[in-house]
Short mmCIF file of C-alpha atoms in Angstrom, two decimals:
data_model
loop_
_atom_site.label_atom_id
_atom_site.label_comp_id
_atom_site.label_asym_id
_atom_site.label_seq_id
_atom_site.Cartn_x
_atom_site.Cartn_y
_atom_site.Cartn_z
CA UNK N 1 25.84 -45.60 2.38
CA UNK N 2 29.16 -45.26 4.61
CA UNK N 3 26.98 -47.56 6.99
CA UNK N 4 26.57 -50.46 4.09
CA UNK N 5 30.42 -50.28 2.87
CA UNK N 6 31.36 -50.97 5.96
CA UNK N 7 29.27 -53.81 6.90
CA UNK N 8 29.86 -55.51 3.87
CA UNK N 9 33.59 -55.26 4.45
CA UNK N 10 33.37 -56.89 7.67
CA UNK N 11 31.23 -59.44 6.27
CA UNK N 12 33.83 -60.37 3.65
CA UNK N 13 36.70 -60.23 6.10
CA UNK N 14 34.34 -62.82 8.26
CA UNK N 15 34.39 -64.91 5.45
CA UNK N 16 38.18 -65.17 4.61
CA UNK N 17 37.87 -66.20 8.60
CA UNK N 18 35.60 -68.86 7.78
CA UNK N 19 37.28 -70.17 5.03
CA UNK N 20 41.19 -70.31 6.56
CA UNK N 21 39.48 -72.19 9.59
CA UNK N 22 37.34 -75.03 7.19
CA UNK N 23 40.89 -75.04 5.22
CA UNK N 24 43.77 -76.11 7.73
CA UNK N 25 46.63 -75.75 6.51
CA UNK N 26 50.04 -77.77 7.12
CA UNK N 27 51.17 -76.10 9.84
CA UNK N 28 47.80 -76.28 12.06
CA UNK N 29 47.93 -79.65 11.28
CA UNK N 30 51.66 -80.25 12.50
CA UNK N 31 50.74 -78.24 15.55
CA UNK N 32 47.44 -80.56 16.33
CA UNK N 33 49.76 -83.46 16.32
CA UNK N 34 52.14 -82.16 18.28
CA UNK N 35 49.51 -81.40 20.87
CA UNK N 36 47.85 -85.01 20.74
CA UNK N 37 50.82 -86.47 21.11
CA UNK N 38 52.08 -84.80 23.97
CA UNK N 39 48.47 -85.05 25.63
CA UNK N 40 49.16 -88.57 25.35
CA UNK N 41 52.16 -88.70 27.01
CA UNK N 42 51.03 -86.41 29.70
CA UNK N 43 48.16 -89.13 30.41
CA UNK N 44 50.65 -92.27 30.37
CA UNK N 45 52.97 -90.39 33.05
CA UNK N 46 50.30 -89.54 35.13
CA UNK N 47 48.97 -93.21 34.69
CA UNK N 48 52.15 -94.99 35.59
CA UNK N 49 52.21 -96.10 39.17
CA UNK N 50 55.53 -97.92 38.90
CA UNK N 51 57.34 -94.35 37.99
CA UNK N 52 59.41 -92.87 40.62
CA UNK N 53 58.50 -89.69 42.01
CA UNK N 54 61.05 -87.44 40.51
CA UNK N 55 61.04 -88.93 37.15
CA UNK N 56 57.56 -88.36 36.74
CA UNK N 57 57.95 -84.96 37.89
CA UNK N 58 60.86 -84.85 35.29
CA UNK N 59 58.63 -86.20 32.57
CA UNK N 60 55.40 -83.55 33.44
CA UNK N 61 58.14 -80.45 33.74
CA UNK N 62 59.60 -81.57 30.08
CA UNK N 63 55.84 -81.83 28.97
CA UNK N 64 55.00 -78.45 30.49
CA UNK N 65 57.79 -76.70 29.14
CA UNK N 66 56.67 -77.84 25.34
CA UNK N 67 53.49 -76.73 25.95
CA UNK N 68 54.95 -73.29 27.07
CA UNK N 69 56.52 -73.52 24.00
CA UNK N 70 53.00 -73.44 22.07
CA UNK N 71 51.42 -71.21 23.91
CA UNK N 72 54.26 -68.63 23.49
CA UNK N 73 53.70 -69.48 19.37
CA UNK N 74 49.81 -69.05 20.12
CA UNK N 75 50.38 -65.72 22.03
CA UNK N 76 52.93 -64.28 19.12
CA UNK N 77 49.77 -65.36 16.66
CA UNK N 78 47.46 -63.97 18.58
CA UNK N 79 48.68 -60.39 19.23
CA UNK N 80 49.72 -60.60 15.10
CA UNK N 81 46.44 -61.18 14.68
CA UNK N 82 45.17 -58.57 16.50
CA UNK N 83 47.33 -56.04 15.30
CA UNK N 84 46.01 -57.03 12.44
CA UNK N 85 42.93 -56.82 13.42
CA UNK N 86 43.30 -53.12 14.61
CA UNK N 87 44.97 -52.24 11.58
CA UNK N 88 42.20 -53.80 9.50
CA UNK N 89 39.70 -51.73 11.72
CA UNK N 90 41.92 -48.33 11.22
CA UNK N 91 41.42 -48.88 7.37
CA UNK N 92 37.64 -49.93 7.67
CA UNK N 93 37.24 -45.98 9.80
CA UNK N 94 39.44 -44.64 6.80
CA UNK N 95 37.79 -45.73 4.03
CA UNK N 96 34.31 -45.20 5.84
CA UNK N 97 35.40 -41.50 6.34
CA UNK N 98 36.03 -41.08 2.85
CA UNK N 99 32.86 -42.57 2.07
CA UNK N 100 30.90 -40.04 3.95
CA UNK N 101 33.06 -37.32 2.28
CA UNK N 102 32.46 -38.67 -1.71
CA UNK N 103 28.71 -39.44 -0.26
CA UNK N 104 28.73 -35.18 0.57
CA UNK N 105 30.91 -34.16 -2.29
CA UNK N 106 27.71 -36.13 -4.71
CA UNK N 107 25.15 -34.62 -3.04
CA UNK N 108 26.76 -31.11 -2.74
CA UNK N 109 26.81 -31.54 -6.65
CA UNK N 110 23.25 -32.67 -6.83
CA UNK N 111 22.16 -29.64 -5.54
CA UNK N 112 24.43 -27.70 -7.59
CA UNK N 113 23.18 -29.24 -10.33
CA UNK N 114 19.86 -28.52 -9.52
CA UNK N 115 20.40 -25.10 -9.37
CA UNK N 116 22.10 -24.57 -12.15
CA UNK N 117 18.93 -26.71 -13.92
CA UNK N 118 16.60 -23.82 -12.66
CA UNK N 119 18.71 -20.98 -13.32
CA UNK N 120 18.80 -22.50 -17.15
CA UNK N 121 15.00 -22.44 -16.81
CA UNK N 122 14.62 -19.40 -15.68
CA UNK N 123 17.14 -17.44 -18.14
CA UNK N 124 15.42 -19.68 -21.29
CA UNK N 125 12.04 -18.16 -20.20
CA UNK N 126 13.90 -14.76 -19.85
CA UNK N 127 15.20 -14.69 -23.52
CA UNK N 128 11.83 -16.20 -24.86
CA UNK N 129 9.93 -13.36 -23.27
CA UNK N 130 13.03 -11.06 -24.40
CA UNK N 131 12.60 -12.22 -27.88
CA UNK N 132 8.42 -12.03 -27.84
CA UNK N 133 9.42 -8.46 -26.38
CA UNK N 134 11.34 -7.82 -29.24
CA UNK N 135 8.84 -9.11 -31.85
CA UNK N 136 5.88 -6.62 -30.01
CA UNK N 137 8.49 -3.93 -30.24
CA UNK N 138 9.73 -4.48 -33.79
CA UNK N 139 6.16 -4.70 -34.52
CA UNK N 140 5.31 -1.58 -32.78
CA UNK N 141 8.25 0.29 -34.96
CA UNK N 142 7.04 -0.74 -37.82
CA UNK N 143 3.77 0.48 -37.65
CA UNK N 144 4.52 3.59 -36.72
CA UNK N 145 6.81 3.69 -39.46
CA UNK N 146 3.53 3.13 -41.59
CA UNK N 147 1.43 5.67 -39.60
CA UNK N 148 4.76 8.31 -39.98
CA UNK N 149 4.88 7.64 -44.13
CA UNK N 150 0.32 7.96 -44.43
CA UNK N 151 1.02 11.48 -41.98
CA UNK N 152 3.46 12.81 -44.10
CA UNK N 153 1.52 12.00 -47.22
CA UNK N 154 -1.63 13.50 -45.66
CA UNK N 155 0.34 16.24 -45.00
CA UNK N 156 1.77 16.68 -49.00
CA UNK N 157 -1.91 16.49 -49.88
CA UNK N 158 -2.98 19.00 -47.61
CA UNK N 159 0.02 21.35 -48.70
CA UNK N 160 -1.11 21.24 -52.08
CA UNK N 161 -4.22 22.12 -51.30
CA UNK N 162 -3.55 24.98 -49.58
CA UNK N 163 -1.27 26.17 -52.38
CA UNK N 164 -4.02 25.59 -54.61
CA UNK N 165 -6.51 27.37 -51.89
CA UNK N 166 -4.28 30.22 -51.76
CA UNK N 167 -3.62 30.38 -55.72
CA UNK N 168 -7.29 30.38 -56.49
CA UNK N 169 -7.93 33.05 -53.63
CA UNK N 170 -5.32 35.02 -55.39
CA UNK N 171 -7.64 34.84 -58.64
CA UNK N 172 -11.24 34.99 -57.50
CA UNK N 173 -11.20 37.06 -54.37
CA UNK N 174 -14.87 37.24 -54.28
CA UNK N 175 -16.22 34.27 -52.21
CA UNK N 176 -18.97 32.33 -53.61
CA UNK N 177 -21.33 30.71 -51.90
CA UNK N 178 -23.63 27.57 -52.53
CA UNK N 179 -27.01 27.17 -51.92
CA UNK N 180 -28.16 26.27 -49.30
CA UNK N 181 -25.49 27.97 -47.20
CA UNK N 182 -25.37 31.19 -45.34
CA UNK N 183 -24.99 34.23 -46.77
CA UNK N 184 -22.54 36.90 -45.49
CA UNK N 185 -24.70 39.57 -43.55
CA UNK N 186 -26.56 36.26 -42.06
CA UNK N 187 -23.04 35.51 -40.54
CA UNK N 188 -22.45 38.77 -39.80
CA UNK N 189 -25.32 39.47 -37.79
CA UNK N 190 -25.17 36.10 -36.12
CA UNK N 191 -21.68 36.98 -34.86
CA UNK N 192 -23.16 40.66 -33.87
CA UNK N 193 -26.12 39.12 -31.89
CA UNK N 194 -23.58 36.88 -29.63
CA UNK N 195 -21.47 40.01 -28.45
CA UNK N 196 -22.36 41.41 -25.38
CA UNK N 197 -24.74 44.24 -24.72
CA UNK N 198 -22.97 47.83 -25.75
CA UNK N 199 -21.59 46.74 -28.33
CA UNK N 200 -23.92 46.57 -31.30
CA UNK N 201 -24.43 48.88 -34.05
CA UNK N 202 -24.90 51.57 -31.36
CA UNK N 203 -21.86 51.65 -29.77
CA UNK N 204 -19.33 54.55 -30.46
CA UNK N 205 -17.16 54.46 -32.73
CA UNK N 206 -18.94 51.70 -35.40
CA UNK N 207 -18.08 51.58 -38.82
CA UNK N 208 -19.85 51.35 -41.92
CA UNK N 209 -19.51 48.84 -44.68
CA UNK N 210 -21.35 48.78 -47.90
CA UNK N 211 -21.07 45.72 -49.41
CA UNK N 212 -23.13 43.87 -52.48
CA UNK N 213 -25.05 40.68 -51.93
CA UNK N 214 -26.63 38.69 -54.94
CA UNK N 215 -30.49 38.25 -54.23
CA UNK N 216 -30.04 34.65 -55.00
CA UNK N 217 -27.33 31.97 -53.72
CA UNK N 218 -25.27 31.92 -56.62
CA UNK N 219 -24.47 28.13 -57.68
CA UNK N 220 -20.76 26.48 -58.96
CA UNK N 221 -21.78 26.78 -62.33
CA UNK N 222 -22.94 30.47 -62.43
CA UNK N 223 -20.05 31.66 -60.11
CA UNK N 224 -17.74 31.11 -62.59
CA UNK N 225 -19.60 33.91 -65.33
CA UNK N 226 -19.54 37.45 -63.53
CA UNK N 227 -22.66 39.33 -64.28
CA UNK N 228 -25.27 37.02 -64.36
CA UNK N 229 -28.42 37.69 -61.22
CA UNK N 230 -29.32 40.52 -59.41
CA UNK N 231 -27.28 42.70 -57.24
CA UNK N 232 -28.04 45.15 -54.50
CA UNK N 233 -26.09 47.45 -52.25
CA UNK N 234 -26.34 45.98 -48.56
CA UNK N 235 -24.94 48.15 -45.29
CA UNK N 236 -24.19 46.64 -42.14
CA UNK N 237 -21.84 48.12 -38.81
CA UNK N 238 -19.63 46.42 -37.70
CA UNK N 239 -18.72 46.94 -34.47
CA UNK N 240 -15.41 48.38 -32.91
CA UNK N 241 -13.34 45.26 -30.81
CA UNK N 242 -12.95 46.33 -27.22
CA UNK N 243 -9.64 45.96 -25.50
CA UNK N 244 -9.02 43.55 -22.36
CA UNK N 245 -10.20 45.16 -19.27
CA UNK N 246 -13.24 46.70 -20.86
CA UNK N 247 -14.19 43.55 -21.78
CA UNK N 248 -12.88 42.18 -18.24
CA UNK N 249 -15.54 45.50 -17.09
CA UNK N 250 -18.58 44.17 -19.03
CA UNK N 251 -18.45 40.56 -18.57
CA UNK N 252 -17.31 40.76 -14.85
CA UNK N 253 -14.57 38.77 -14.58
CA UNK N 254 -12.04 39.59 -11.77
CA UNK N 255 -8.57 39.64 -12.64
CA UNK N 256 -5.44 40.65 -9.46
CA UNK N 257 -4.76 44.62 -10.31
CA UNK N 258 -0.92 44.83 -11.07
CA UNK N 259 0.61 47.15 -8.18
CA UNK N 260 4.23 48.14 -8.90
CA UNK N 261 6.57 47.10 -6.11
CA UNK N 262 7.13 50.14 -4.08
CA UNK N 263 10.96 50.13 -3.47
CA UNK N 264 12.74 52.02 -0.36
CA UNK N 265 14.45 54.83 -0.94
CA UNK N 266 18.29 54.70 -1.52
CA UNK N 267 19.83 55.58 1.86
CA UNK N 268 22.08 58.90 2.31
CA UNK N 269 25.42 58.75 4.31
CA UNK N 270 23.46 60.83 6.92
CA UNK N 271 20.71 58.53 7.65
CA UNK N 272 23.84 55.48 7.96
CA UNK N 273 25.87 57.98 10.25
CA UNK N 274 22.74 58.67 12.56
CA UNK N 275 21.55 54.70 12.73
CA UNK N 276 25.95 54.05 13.60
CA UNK N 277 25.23 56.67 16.14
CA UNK N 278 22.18 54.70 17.74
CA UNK N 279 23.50 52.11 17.51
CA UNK N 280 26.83 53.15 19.51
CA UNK N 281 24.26 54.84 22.37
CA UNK N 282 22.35 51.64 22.29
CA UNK N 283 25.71 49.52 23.06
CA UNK N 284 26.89 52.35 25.91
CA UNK N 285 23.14 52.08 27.54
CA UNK N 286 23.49 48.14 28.05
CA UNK N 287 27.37 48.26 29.03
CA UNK N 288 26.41 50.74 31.66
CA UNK N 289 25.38 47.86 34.92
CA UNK N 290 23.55 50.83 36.29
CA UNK N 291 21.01 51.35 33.94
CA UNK N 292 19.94 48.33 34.26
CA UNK N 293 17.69 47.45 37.35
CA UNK N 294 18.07 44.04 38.95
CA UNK N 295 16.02 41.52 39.87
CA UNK N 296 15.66 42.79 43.62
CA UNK N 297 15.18 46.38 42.62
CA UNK N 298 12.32 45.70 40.27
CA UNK N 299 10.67 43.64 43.20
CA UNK N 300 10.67 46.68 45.55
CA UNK N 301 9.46 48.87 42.69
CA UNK N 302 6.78 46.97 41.90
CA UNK N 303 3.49 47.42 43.75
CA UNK N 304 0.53 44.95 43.44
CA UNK N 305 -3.20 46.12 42.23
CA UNK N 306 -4.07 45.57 46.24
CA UNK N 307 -1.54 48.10 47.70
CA UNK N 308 -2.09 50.57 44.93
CA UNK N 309 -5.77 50.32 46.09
CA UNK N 310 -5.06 51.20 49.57
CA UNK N 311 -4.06 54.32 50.68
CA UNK N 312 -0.51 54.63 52.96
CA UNK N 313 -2.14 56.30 56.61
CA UNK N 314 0.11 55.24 59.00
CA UNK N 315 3.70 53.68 59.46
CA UNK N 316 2.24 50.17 60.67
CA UNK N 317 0.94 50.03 57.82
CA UNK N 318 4.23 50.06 55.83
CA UNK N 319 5.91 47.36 58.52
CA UNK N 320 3.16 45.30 57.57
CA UNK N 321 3.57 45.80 54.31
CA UNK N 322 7.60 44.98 54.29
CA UNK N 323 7.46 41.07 54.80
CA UNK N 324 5.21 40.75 51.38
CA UNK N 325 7.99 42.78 49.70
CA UNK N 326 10.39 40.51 51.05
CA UNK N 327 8.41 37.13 49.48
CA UNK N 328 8.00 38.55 46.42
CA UNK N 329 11.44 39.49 45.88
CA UNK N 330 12.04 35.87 47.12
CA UNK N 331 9.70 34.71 44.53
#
């Protein structure tokens, strides 16, 4: 971009170029006369034969000395022009420099812009799933607001009937029992049959009920009038419960015996005086250097399985025995 600016500003400064030079203006065309008309007069000196030496030298040195003059006026031009020129080019660095920096400056907020697009993006598709979240979880409430209100009126209708359960109990408390259902010493015996073996009707310690069973399943109709069907006197034992670990001794199951935690004794102030009293020997025995053997003392002492073998005869014996002694203490 900084590249194309400056190009085309050369391009138009070309042109102003080309247009002052197809456009003379007054004073190039005062100076072109000027300079025709002293070429000719340079050309009719040099061409006349009949001049005299020194007035034709005259004549050129005049000539010369106007053309000096326009050259000096071409010179001043020319160094205006090309500080000109330089001051032009200064400008054309300038504004290309500024160029580059508007050129960064847009695309530094391109890619600001872009991320501040996809950073909209991303925190729209945040809230929408926030919302839907919200929606699920409002949902969520509300149906367990429904499940809460049908539990609690389960829960009314269940109270009642047990209040009305427990009221009719109150007024009837024989049970009554439709057909097709079990009677009571079925039950009972059923229960009796699944306990384990020494405890039936047998075991020690069973009691004795005596309890009346109508012959026939009595029906909802004909429990309501008391009197009706046949009766008869029915005994049955039931047996006695048996606690935990007789129960734990029957069916075999192994359970960790408690053990109380045996505690040590409290100690007396003569047991602490005699352990200060060790103690204080102890201390005395290993301040005492004496007591304690060095290294080289418990290297003479000891004796190896070899020389405890063999029997000590003769004195060569023990000079020949004195050098091991020595490399073991070494050692």
């Amino acid at each position: 971009m900084a590249s194309a600016s400056h190009r085309s500003l050369l391009q138009c400064v070309q042109e102003d170029d080309d247009e002052r030079a197809e456009e003379p203006t007054d004073e190039d065309r005062e100076r072109e006369k000027r300079f025709q008309q002293a070429e000719r007069e340079i050309m009719r000196v040099l061409e006349d034969s009949q001049m005299d030496e020194h007035v034709r030298k005259r004549h050129v040195m005049r000539l010369f000395d106007r053309f000096r003059l326009e050259y000096t006026h071409l010179s001043v031009k020319l160094r205006d022009n090309l500080r000109s020129q330089r001051r032009v080019t200064d400008k054309c660095l300038q504004i290309k420099n500024e160029l580059i920096m508007n050129a960064l400056k847009i695309k530094t907020a391109k890619q600001v812009q872009d991320e501040e697009l996809k950073n909209l993006t991303f925190y729209r598709e945040e809230c929408e799933h926030a919302w839907k979240a919200l929606q699920i979880s409002e949902e969520r409430e509300r149906d367990a607001m429904r499940i809460i209100d049908e539990l609690k009126g389960e829960v009314e209708t269940l109270q009642a009937q047990v209040k009305a359960l427990t009221a009719q109990s109150f007024k009837s408390p024989t049970a009554v029992y439709f057909p097709g259902s079990l009677t009571l010493d079925q039950q009972l015996n059923g229960e009796i049959a699944q306990l384990p073996s020494g405890y039936g009707a047998d075991s020690p310690g069973a009691t004795k009920l005596k309890v009346k069973k109508d012959l026939a399943p009595l029906s909802p109709s004909k429990a309501a009038s008391p009197g009706q069907g046949h009766e008869s006197d029915v005994t049955f034992e039931i047996p006695v419960v048996p606690s935990l670990d007789e129960w734990k001794q029957c069916t075999r199951v192994w359970s960790p015996h408690v053990v109380s935690q045996q505690r040590s004794p409290t100690p007396t102030r003569e047991l602490l005086t005699s352990q200060e009293s060790r103690a204080d020997a102890m201390l005395r025995c290993a301040s005492v250097p004496s007591l304690q053997p060095s290294a080289m003392q418990r290297a003479i002492t000891a004796t190896s399985p070899s020389r405890r073998s063999k029997p000590h005869t003769s004195s060569g014996d023990r000079n020949n025995q004195l050098p091991h002694v020595q490399s073991s203490a070494h050692h």
